[in-house]
Amino acid sequence: RWSLYNPGAKFLDPVTYNAVVTSHALVMIFFFVMPVMIGGFGNWLIPLMLLVADMQFPRLNAFSFWVLPGSLYLMLMSNIGENGVGAGWTIYPPLSTYSYHEVWMDLAILSLHLAGISSIFSSINFVLTIKNMRSVGGHLLALFPWSIKVTSFLLLTTLPVLAGGLTMLLTDRHFNTSFFDPV
């Protein structure tokens, strides 16, 4: 009722609000859901459910987790600039126009690239662990390992496409190419 009675910004100015919303969305997706929920919980539960000692490539998992602090640092740095990231819920529509965007948007996109690399490494490890390390005679698969395998496969097929699209947008922006030429 309060919003309908008195429209307009309630807590923050619109630019700061957009920066907070964008950073919150990116942090929750790329730093909480994928690494913590799937990576952390899955790294513990998948080997238990498959009756194996560890993941197939434990060092690959460790590497995928060591990429995340740098990515989170870049995400935080992108939000403390003049206006922050401030793209709203999505990154693509503001970048697809020819308007000027500050370097903070580049830092956020580089952060997403690093988080995507981390997710790709852990997804490779999940798929190979579930495929190759089942016990002898284990033809059936529990629901949680199956869902992690499907999710990891979908991540492996979609994240490179997203990274390629964002890279083409950055290339258009900085090198005046015409991957996304609206004409």
mmCIF file with all atom_site columns, C-alpha atoms in Angstrom:
data_model
loop_
_atom_site.group_PDB
_atom_site.id
_atom_site.type_symbol
_atom_site.label_atom_id
_atom_site.label_alt_id
_atom_site.label_comp_id
_atom_site.label_asym_id
_atom_site.label_entity_id
_atom_site.label_seq_id
_atom_site.pdbx_PDB_ins_code
_atom_site.Cartn_x
_atom_site.Cartn_y
_atom_site.Cartn_z
_atom_site.occupancy
_atom_site.B_iso_or_equiv
_atom_site.pdbx_formal_charge
_atom_site.auth_seq_id
_atom_site.auth_comp_id
_atom_site.auth_asym_id
_atom_site.auth_atom_id
_atom_site.pdbx_PDB_model_num
ATOM 1   C CA . ARG A 1 1   ? 0.000  0.000   0.000   1.00 0.00 ? 1   ARG A CA 1
ATOM 2   C CA . TRP A 1 2   ? 2.832  2.343   0.814   1.00 0.00 ? 2   TRP A CA 1
ATOM 3   C CA . SER A 1 3   ? 4.282  1.954   -2.705  1.00 0.00 ? 3   SER A CA 1
ATOM 4   C CA . LEU A 1 4   ? 0.936  2.650   -4.322  1.00 0.00 ? 4   LEU A CA 1
ATOM 5   C CA . TYR A 1 5   ? 0.205  5.612   -2.068  1.00 0.00 ? 5   TYR A CA 1
ATOM 6   C CA . ASN A 1 6   ? 3.561  7.326   -2.556  1.00 0.00 ? 6   ASN A CA 1
ATOM 7   C CA . PRO A 1 7   ? 5.399  6.101   -5.694  1.00 0.00 ? 7   PRO A CA 1
ATOM 8   C CA . GLY A 1 8   ? 9.109  6.660   -6.174  1.00 0.00 ? 8   GLY A CA 1
ATOM 9   C CA . ALA A 1 9   ? 12.352 5.594   -4.528  1.00 0.00 ? 9   ALA A CA 1
ATOM 10  C CA . LYS A 1 10  ? 11.845 4.597   -0.910  1.00 0.00 ? 10  LYS A CA 1
ATOM 11  C CA . PHE A 1 11  ? 15.226 3.590   0.454   1.00 0.00 ? 11  PHE A CA 1
ATOM 12  C CA . LEU A 1 12  ? 18.013 4.385   -2.006  1.00 0.00 ? 12  LEU A CA 1
ATOM 13  C CA . ASP A 1 13  ? 18.423 6.459   -5.109  1.00 0.00 ? 13  ASP A CA 1
ATOM 14  C CA . PRO A 1 14  ? 17.651 4.430   -8.271  1.00 0.00 ? 14  PRO A CA 1
ATOM 15  C CA . VAL A 1 15  ? 21.299 4.086   -9.377  1.00 0.00 ? 15  VAL A CA 1
ATOM 16  C CA . THR A 1 16  ? 22.418 2.674   -6.032  1.00 0.00 ? 16  THR A CA 1
ATOM 17  C CA . TYR A 1 17  ? 19.366 0.432   -5.922  1.00 0.00 ? 17  TYR A CA 1
ATOM 18  C CA . ASN A 1 18  ? 20.184 -0.971  -9.392  1.00 0.00 ? 18  ASN A CA 1
ATOM 19  C CA . ALA A 1 19  ? 23.798 -1.575  -8.350  1.00 0.00 ? 19  ALA A CA 1
ATOM 20  C CA . VAL A 1 20  ? 22.712 -3.419  -5.204  1.00 0.00 ? 20  VAL A CA 1
ATOM 21  C CA . VAL A 1 21  ? 20.137 -5.501  -7.095  1.00 0.00 ? 21  VAL A CA 1
ATOM 22  C CA . THR A 1 22  ? 22.632 -6.450  -9.825  1.00 0.00 ? 22  THR A CA 1
ATOM 23  C CA . SER A 1 23  ? 25.384 -7.388  -7.396  1.00 0.00 ? 23  SER A CA 1
ATOM 24  C CA . HIS A 1 24  ? 22.970 -9.333  -5.222  1.00 0.00 ? 24  HIS A CA 1
ATOM 25  C CA . ALA A 1 25  ? 21.674 -11.319 -8.189  1.00 0.00 ? 25  ALA A CA 1
ATOM 26  C CA . LEU A 1 26  ? 25.160 -12.115 -9.476  1.00 0.00 ? 26  LEU A CA 1
ATOM 27  C CA . VAL A 1 27  ? 26.544 -13.005 -6.040  1.00 0.00 ? 27  VAL A CA 1
ATOM 28  C CA . MET A 1 28  ? 23.607 -15.275 -5.231  1.00 0.00 ? 28  MET A CA 1
ATOM 29  C CA . ILE A 1 29  ? 23.763 -17.121 -8.551  1.00 0.00 ? 29  ILE A CA 1
ATOM 30  C CA . PHE A 1 30  ? 27.483 -17.367 -9.186  1.00 0.00 ? 30  PHE A CA 1
ATOM 31  C CA . PHE A 1 31  ? 28.844 -17.412 -5.636  1.00 0.00 ? 31  PHE A CA 1
ATOM 32  C CA . PHE A 1 32  ? 26.154 -19.052 -3.544  1.00 0.00 ? 32  PHE A CA 1
ATOM 33  C CA . VAL A 1 33  ? 23.974 -21.398 -5.570  1.00 0.00 ? 33  VAL A CA 1
ATOM 34  C CA . MET A 1 34  ? 26.586 -22.960 -7.824  1.00 0.00 ? 34  MET A CA 1
ATOM 35  C CA . PRO A 1 35  ? 29.740 -23.146 -5.663  1.00 0.00 ? 35  PRO A CA 1
ATOM 36  C CA . VAL A 1 36  ? 28.261 -23.474 -2.172  1.00 0.00 ? 36  VAL A CA 1
ATOM 37  C CA . MET A 1 37  ? 25.050 -25.419 -2.707  1.00 0.00 ? 37  MET A CA 1
ATOM 38  C CA . ILE A 1 38  ? 26.100 -27.617 -5.603  1.00 0.00 ? 38  ILE A CA 1
ATOM 39  C CA . GLY A 1 39  ? 29.879 -27.551 -5.156  1.00 0.00 ? 39  GLY A CA 1
ATOM 40  C CA . GLY A 1 40  ? 30.237 -27.674 -1.386  1.00 0.00 ? 40  GLY A CA 1
ATOM 41  C CA . PHE A 1 41  ? 27.265 -29.877 -0.549  1.00 0.00 ? 41  PHE A CA 1
ATOM 42  C CA . GLY A 1 42  ? 27.675 -31.996 -3.675  1.00 0.00 ? 42  GLY A CA 1
ATOM 43  C CA . ASN A 1 43  ? 31.388 -32.592 -3.077  1.00 0.00 ? 43  ASN A CA 1
ATOM 44  C CA . TRP A 1 44  ? 30.513 -34.107 0.269   1.00 0.00 ? 44  TRP A CA 1
ATOM 45  C CA . LEU A 1 45  ? 27.327 -35.976 -0.655  1.00 0.00 ? 45  LEU A CA 1
ATOM 46  C CA . ILE A 1 46  ? 28.050 -37.323 -4.149  1.00 0.00 ? 46  ILE A CA 1
ATOM 47  C CA . PRO A 1 47  ? 30.990 -39.550 -3.074  1.00 0.00 ? 47  PRO A CA 1
ATOM 48  C CA . LEU A 1 48  ? 28.941 -40.798 -0.104  1.00 0.00 ? 48  LEU A CA 1
ATOM 49  C CA . MET A 1 49  ? 26.013 -41.714 -2.335  1.00 0.00 ? 49  MET A CA 1
ATOM 50  C CA . LEU A 1 50  ? 28.284 -43.404 -4.883  1.00 0.00 ? 50  LEU A CA 1
ATOM 51  C CA . LEU A 1 51  ? 30.211 -45.272 -2.127  1.00 0.00 ? 51  LEU A CA 1
ATOM 52  C CA . VAL A 1 52  ? 33.590 -43.885 -3.204  1.00 0.00 ? 52  VAL A CA 1
ATOM 53  C CA . ALA A 1 53  ? 36.310 -42.180 -1.174  1.00 0.00 ? 53  ALA A CA 1
ATOM 54  C CA . ASP A 1 54  ? 36.493 -38.863 -3.032  1.00 0.00 ? 54  ASP A CA 1
ATOM 55  C CA . MET A 1 55  ? 35.675 -37.099 -6.273  1.00 0.00 ? 55  MET A CA 1
ATOM 56  C CA . GLN A 1 56  ? 37.484 -38.316 -9.375  1.00 0.00 ? 56  GLN A CA 1
ATOM 57  C CA . PHE A 1 57  ? 39.740 -35.237 -9.589  1.00 0.00 ? 57  PHE A CA 1
ATOM 58  C CA . PRO A 1 58  ? 40.062 -33.684 -6.106  1.00 0.00 ? 58  PRO A CA 1
ATOM 59  C CA . ARG A 1 59  ? 42.692 -31.164 -7.220  1.00 0.00 ? 59  ARG A CA 1
ATOM 60  C CA . LEU A 1 60  ? 40.442 -29.919 -10.006 1.00 0.00 ? 60  LEU A CA 1
ATOM 61  C CA . ASN A 1 61  ? 37.819 -29.252 -7.358  1.00 0.00 ? 61  ASN A CA 1
ATOM 62  C CA . ALA A 1 62  ? 40.359 -27.416 -5.217  1.00 0.00 ? 62  ALA A CA 1
ATOM 63  C CA . PHE A 1 63  ? 41.377 -25.327 -8.230  1.00 0.00 ? 63  PHE A CA 1
ATOM 64  C CA . SER A 1 64  ? 37.759 -24.448 -8.986  1.00 0.00 ? 64  SER A CA 1
ATOM 65  C CA . PHE A 1 65  ? 37.330 -23.177 -5.429  1.00 0.00 ? 65  PHE A CA 1
ATOM 66  C CA . TRP A 1 66  ? 40.552 -21.142 -5.504  1.00 0.00 ? 66  TRP A CA 1
ATOM 67  C CA . VAL A 1 67  ? 39.291 -19.205 -8.541  1.00 0.00 ? 67  VAL A CA 1
ATOM 68  C CA . LEU A 1 68  ? 36.285 -17.930 -6.576  1.00 0.00 ? 68  LEU A CA 1
ATOM 69  C CA . PRO A 1 69  ? 37.988 -15.450 -4.162  1.00 0.00 ? 69  PRO A CA 1
ATOM 70  C CA . GLY A 1 70  ? 39.469 -13.479 -7.076  1.00 0.00 ? 70  GLY A CA 1
ATOM 71  C CA . SER A 1 71  ? 36.128 -13.506 -8.819  1.00 0.00 ? 71  SER A CA 1
ATOM 72  C CA . LEU A 1 72  ? 34.316 -12.337 -5.696  1.00 0.00 ? 72  LEU A CA 1
ATOM 73  C CA . TYR A 1 73  ? 36.934 -9.614  -5.211  1.00 0.00 ? 73  TYR A CA 1
ATOM 74  C CA . LEU A 1 74  ? 36.340 -8.349  -8.770  1.00 0.00 ? 74  LEU A CA 1
ATOM 75  C CA . MET A 1 75  ? 32.585 -8.398  -8.158  1.00 0.00 ? 75  MET A CA 1
ATOM 76  C CA . LEU A 1 76  ? 32.955 -6.358  -4.967  1.00 0.00 ? 76  LEU A CA 1
ATOM 77  C CA . MET A 1 77  ? 35.336 -3.923  -6.693  1.00 0.00 ? 77  MET A CA 1
ATOM 78  C CA . SER A 1 78  ? 32.836 -3.462  -9.519  1.00 0.00 ? 78  SER A CA 1
ATOM 79  C CA . ASN A 1 79  ? 30.209 -2.361  -7.024  1.00 0.00 ? 79  ASN A CA 1
ATOM 80  C CA . ILE A 1 80  ? 32.246 0.259   -5.153  1.00 0.00 ? 80  ILE A CA 1
ATOM 81  C CA . GLY A 1 81  ? 32.929 2.454   -8.166  1.00 0.00 ? 81  GLY A CA 1
ATOM 82  C CA . GLU A 1 82  ? 31.168 5.688   -8.999  1.00 0.00 ? 82  GLU A CA 1
ATOM 83  C CA . ASN A 1 83  ? 27.788 4.201   -9.854  1.00 0.00 ? 83  ASN A CA 1
ATOM 84  C CA . GLY A 1 84  ? 28.563 0.528   -9.383  1.00 0.00 ? 84  GLY A CA 1
ATOM 85  C CA . VAL A 1 85  ? 27.418 -2.054  -11.869 1.00 0.00 ? 85  VAL A CA 1
ATOM 86  C CA . GLY A 1 86  ? 23.887 -0.664  -11.909 1.00 0.00 ? 86  GLY A CA 1
ATOM 87  C CA . ALA A 1 87  ? 22.458 -2.690  -14.779 1.00 0.00 ? 87  ALA A CA 1
ATOM 88  C CA . GLY A 1 88  ? 19.348 -3.905  -12.983 1.00 0.00 ? 88  GLY A CA 1
ATOM 89  C CA . TRP A 1 89  ? 18.494 -7.591  -13.078 1.00 0.00 ? 89  TRP A CA 1
ATOM 90  C CA . THR A 1 90  ? 20.241 -8.326  -16.353 1.00 0.00 ? 90  THR A CA 1
ATOM 91  C CA . ILE A 1 91  ? 23.600 -7.490  -17.865 1.00 0.00 ? 91  ILE A CA 1
ATOM 92  C CA . TYR A 1 92  ? 22.803 -7.897  -21.559 1.00 0.00 ? 92  TYR A CA 1
ATOM 93  C CA . PRO A 1 93  ? 20.236 -5.155  -22.391 1.00 0.00 ? 93  PRO A CA 1
ATOM 94  C CA . PRO A 1 94  ? 22.325 -2.231  -21.083 1.00 0.00 ? 94  PRO A CA 1
ATOM 95  C CA . LEU A 1 95  ? 25.399 -3.469  -22.936 1.00 0.00 ? 95  LEU A CA 1
ATOM 96  C CA . SER A 1 96  ? 23.630 -4.077  -26.237 1.00 0.00 ? 96  SER A CA 1
ATOM 97  C CA . THR A 1 97  ? 23.169 -0.345  -26.825 1.00 0.00 ? 97  THR A CA 1
ATOM 98  C CA . TYR A 1 98  ? 25.914 2.030   -27.864 1.00 0.00 ? 98  TYR A CA 1
ATOM 99  C CA . SER A 1 99  ? 25.676 4.103   -24.702 1.00 0.00 ? 99  SER A CA 1
ATOM 100 C CA . TYR A 1 100 ? 28.784 4.482   -22.589 1.00 0.00 ? 100 TYR A CA 1
ATOM 101 C CA . HIS A 1 101 ? 29.288 2.144   -19.623 1.00 0.00 ? 101 HIS A CA 1
ATOM 102 C CA . GLU A 1 102 ? 31.986 2.552   -17.050 1.00 0.00 ? 102 GLU A CA 1
ATOM 103 C CA . VAL A 1 103 ? 34.837 0.171   -16.332 1.00 0.00 ? 103 VAL A CA 1
ATOM 104 C CA . TRP A 1 104 ? 32.870 -1.263  -13.397 1.00 0.00 ? 104 TRP A CA 1
ATOM 105 C CA . MET A 1 105 ? 30.712 -3.195  -15.841 1.00 0.00 ? 105 MET A CA 1
ATOM 106 C CA . ASP A 1 106 ? 33.866 -4.743  -17.317 1.00 0.00 ? 106 ASP A CA 1
ATOM 107 C CA . LEU A 1 107 ? 35.000 -5.820  -13.850 1.00 0.00 ? 107 LEU A CA 1
ATOM 108 C CA . ALA A 1 108 ? 31.624 -7.446  -13.204 1.00 0.00 ? 108 ALA A CA 1
ATOM 109 C CA . ILE A 1 109 ? 31.770 -9.325  -16.511 1.00 0.00 ? 109 ILE A CA 1
ATOM 110 C CA . LEU A 1 110 ? 35.349 -10.470 -15.850 1.00 0.00 ? 110 LEU A CA 1
ATOM 111 C CA . SER A 1 111 ? 34.152 -11.657 -12.444 1.00 0.00 ? 111 SER A CA 1
ATOM 112 C CA . LEU A 1 112 ? 31.411 -13.651 -14.164 1.00 0.00 ? 112 LEU A CA 1
ATOM 113 C CA . HIS A 1 113 ? 33.973 -15.192 -16.498 1.00 0.00 ? 113 HIS A CA 1
ATOM 114 C CA . LEU A 1 114 ? 36.080 -16.368 -13.550 1.00 0.00 ? 114 LEU A CA 1
ATOM 115 C CA . ALA A 1 115 ? 33.031 -17.731 -11.726 1.00 0.00 ? 115 ALA A CA 1
ATOM 116 C CA . GLY A 1 116 ? 32.005 -19.504 -14.927 1.00 0.00 ? 116 GLY A CA 1
ATOM 117 C CA . ILE A 1 117 ? 35.456 -21.093 -15.241 1.00 0.00 ? 117 ILE A CA 1
ATOM 118 C CA . SER A 1 118 ? 35.089 -22.342 -11.678 1.00 0.00 ? 118 SER A CA 1
ATOM 119 C CA . SER A 1 119 ? 31.660 -23.788 -12.459 1.00 0.00 ? 119 SER A CA 1
ATOM 120 C CA . ILE A 1 120 ? 32.913 -25.480 -15.624 1.00 0.00 ? 120 ILE A CA 1
ATOM 121 C CA . PHE A 1 121 ? 35.781 -27.166 -13.764 1.00 0.00 ? 121 PHE A CA 1
ATOM 122 C CA . SER A 1 122 ? 33.528 -28.434 -10.992 1.00 0.00 ? 122 SER A CA 1
ATOM 123 C CA . SER A 1 123 ? 30.905 -29.554 -13.532 1.00 0.00 ? 123 SER A CA 1
ATOM 124 C CA . ILE A 1 124 ? 33.501 -31.601 -15.408 1.00 0.00 ? 124 ILE A CA 1
ATOM 125 C CA . ASN A 1 125 ? 34.498 -33.204 -12.131 1.00 0.00 ? 125 ASN A CA 1
ATOM 126 C CA . PHE A 1 126 ? 30.890 -33.985 -11.193 1.00 0.00 ? 126 PHE A CA 1
ATOM 127 C CA . VAL A 1 127 ? 29.997 -35.524 -14.549 1.00 0.00 ? 127 VAL A CA 1
ATOM 128 C CA . LEU A 1 128 ? 33.136 -37.677 -14.664 1.00 0.00 ? 128 LEU A CA 1
ATOM 129 C CA . THR A 1 129 ? 32.804 -38.753 -11.034 1.00 0.00 ? 129 THR A CA 1
ATOM 130 C CA . ILE A 1 130 ? 29.183 -39.821 -11.459 1.00 0.00 ? 130 ILE A CA 1
ATOM 131 C CA . LYS A 1 131 ? 29.915 -41.539 -14.771 1.00 0.00 ? 131 LYS A CA 1
ATOM 132 C CA . ASN A 1 132 ? 33.167 -43.340 -13.927 1.00 0.00 ? 132 ASN A CA 1
ATOM 133 C CA . MET A 1 133 ? 33.237 -43.980 -10.190 1.00 0.00 ? 133 MET A CA 1
ATOM 134 C CA . ARG A 1 134 ? 30.051 -45.920 -9.512  1.00 0.00 ? 134 ARG A CA 1
ATOM 135 C CA . SER A 1 135 ? 30.484 -49.161 -7.647  1.00 0.00 ? 135 SER A CA 1
ATOM 136 C CA . VAL A 1 136 ? 30.522 -52.430 -9.583  1.00 0.00 ? 136 VAL A CA 1
ATOM 137 C CA . GLY A 1 137 ? 26.994 -53.431 -10.495 1.00 0.00 ? 137 GLY A CA 1
ATOM 138 C CA . GLY A 1 138 ? 25.640 -49.972 -9.720  1.00 0.00 ? 138 GLY A CA 1
ATOM 139 C CA . HIS A 1 139 ? 23.275 -49.526 -12.642 1.00 0.00 ? 139 HIS A CA 1
ATOM 140 C CA . LEU A 1 140 ? 20.733 -47.393 -10.817 1.00 0.00 ? 140 LEU A CA 1
ATOM 141 C CA . LEU A 1 141 ? 21.468 -43.833 -9.757  1.00 0.00 ? 141 LEU A CA 1
ATOM 142 C CA . ALA A 1 142 ? 19.906 -41.975 -6.840  1.00 0.00 ? 142 ALA A CA 1
ATOM 143 C CA . LEU A 1 143 ? 17.942 -38.815 -7.539  1.00 0.00 ? 143 LEU A CA 1
ATOM 144 C CA . PHE A 1 144 ? 20.487 -36.347 -6.105  1.00 0.00 ? 144 PHE A CA 1
ATOM 145 C CA . PRO A 1 145 ? 23.502 -37.601 -8.139  1.00 0.00 ? 145 PRO A CA 1
ATOM 146 C CA . TRP A 1 146 ? 21.287 -37.785 -11.212 1.00 0.00 ? 146 TRP A CA 1
ATOM 147 C CA . SER A 1 147 ? 20.112 -34.185 -10.736 1.00 0.00 ? 147 SER A CA 1
ATOM 148 C CA . ILE A 1 148 ? 23.683 -32.976 -10.162 1.00 0.00 ? 148 ILE A CA 1
ATOM 149 C CA . LYS A 1 149 ? 24.786 -34.811 -13.316 1.00 0.00 ? 149 LYS A CA 1
ATOM 150 C CA . VAL A 1 150 ? 21.995 -33.225 -15.386 1.00 0.00 ? 150 VAL A CA 1
ATOM 151 C CA . THR A 1 151 ? 22.636 -29.776 -13.905 1.00 0.00 ? 151 THR A CA 1
ATOM 152 C CA . SER A 1 152 ? 26.375 -30.080 -14.522 1.00 0.00 ? 152 SER A CA 1
ATOM 153 C CA . PHE A 1 153 ? 25.796 -31.202 -18.105 1.00 0.00 ? 153 PHE A CA 1
ATOM 154 C CA . LEU A 1 154 ? 23.493 -28.233 -18.697 1.00 0.00 ? 154 LEU A CA 1
ATOM 155 C CA . LEU A 1 155 ? 26.100 -25.901 -17.189 1.00 0.00 ? 155 LEU A CA 1
ATOM 156 C CA . LEU A 1 156 ? 28.763 -27.355 -19.480 1.00 0.00 ? 156 LEU A CA 1
ATOM 157 C CA . THR A 1 157 ? 26.612 -26.701 -22.533 1.00 0.00 ? 157 THR A CA 1
ATOM 158 C CA . THR A 1 158 ? 25.310 -23.226 -21.644 1.00 0.00 ? 158 THR A CA 1
ATOM 159 C CA . LEU A 1 159 ? 28.103 -21.398 -19.818 1.00 0.00 ? 159 LEU A CA 1
ATOM 160 C CA . PRO A 1 160 ? 30.474 -21.252 -22.818 1.00 0.00 ? 160 PRO A CA 1
ATOM 161 C CA . VAL A 1 161 ? 27.640 -19.768 -24.897 1.00 0.00 ? 161 VAL A CA 1
ATOM 162 C CA . LEU A 1 162 ? 26.970 -17.113 -22.254 1.00 0.00 ? 162 LEU A CA 1
ATOM 163 C CA . ALA A 1 163 ? 30.685 -16.345 -21.964 1.00 0.00 ? 163 ALA A CA 1
ATOM 164 C CA . GLY A 1 164 ? 30.967 -16.072 -25.742 1.00 0.00 ? 164 GLY A CA 1
ATOM 165 C CA . GLY A 1 165 ? 28.029 -13.658 -25.916 1.00 0.00 ? 165 GLY A CA 1
ATOM 166 C CA . LEU A 1 166 ? 29.449 -11.468 -23.153 1.00 0.00 ? 166 LEU A CA 1
ATOM 167 C CA . THR A 1 167 ? 32.888 -11.553 -24.771 1.00 0.00 ? 167 THR A CA 1
ATOM 168 C CA . MET A 1 168 ? 31.399 -10.439 -28.098 1.00 0.00 ? 168 MET A CA 1
ATOM 169 C CA . LEU A 1 169 ? 29.612 -7.577  -26.318 1.00 0.00 ? 169 LEU A CA 1
ATOM 170 C CA . LEU A 1 170 ? 32.871 -6.496  -24.692 1.00 0.00 ? 170 LEU A CA 1
ATOM 171 C CA . THR A 1 171 ? 34.684 -6.774  -28.022 1.00 0.00 ? 171 THR A CA 1
ATOM 172 C CA . ASP A 1 172 ? 32.033 -4.584  -29.679 1.00 0.00 ? 172 ASP A CA 1
ATOM 173 C CA . ARG A 1 173 ? 32.383 -2.074  -26.899 1.00 0.00 ? 173 ARG A CA 1
ATOM 174 C CA . HIS A 1 174 ? 36.141 -1.781  -26.802 1.00 0.00 ? 174 HIS A CA 1
ATOM 175 C CA . PHE A 1 175 ? 37.331 -2.608  -30.318 1.00 0.00 ? 175 PHE A CA 1
ATOM 176 C CA . ASN A 1 176 ? 34.415 -1.221  -32.366 1.00 0.00 ? 176 ASN A CA 1
ATOM 177 C CA . THR A 1 177 ? 33.554 -4.536  -34.004 1.00 0.00 ? 177 THR A CA 1
ATOM 178 C CA . SER A 1 178 ? 30.035 -5.389  -35.154 1.00 0.00 ? 178 SER A CA 1
ATOM 179 C CA . PHE A 1 179 ? 29.003 -8.711  -33.603 1.00 0.00 ? 179 PHE A CA 1
ATOM 180 C CA . PHE A 1 180 ? 25.840 -7.108  -32.200 1.00 0.00 ? 180 PHE A CA 1
ATOM 181 C CA . ASP A 1 181 ? 25.379 -4.333  -34.730 1.00 0.00 ? 181 ASP A CA 1
ATOM 182 C CA . PRO A 1 182 ? 21.750 -3.178  -34.474 1.00 0.00 ? 182 PRO A CA 1
ATOM 183 C CA . VAL A 1 183 ? 21.735 -1.907  -38.088 1.00 0.00 ? 183 VAL A CA 1
#
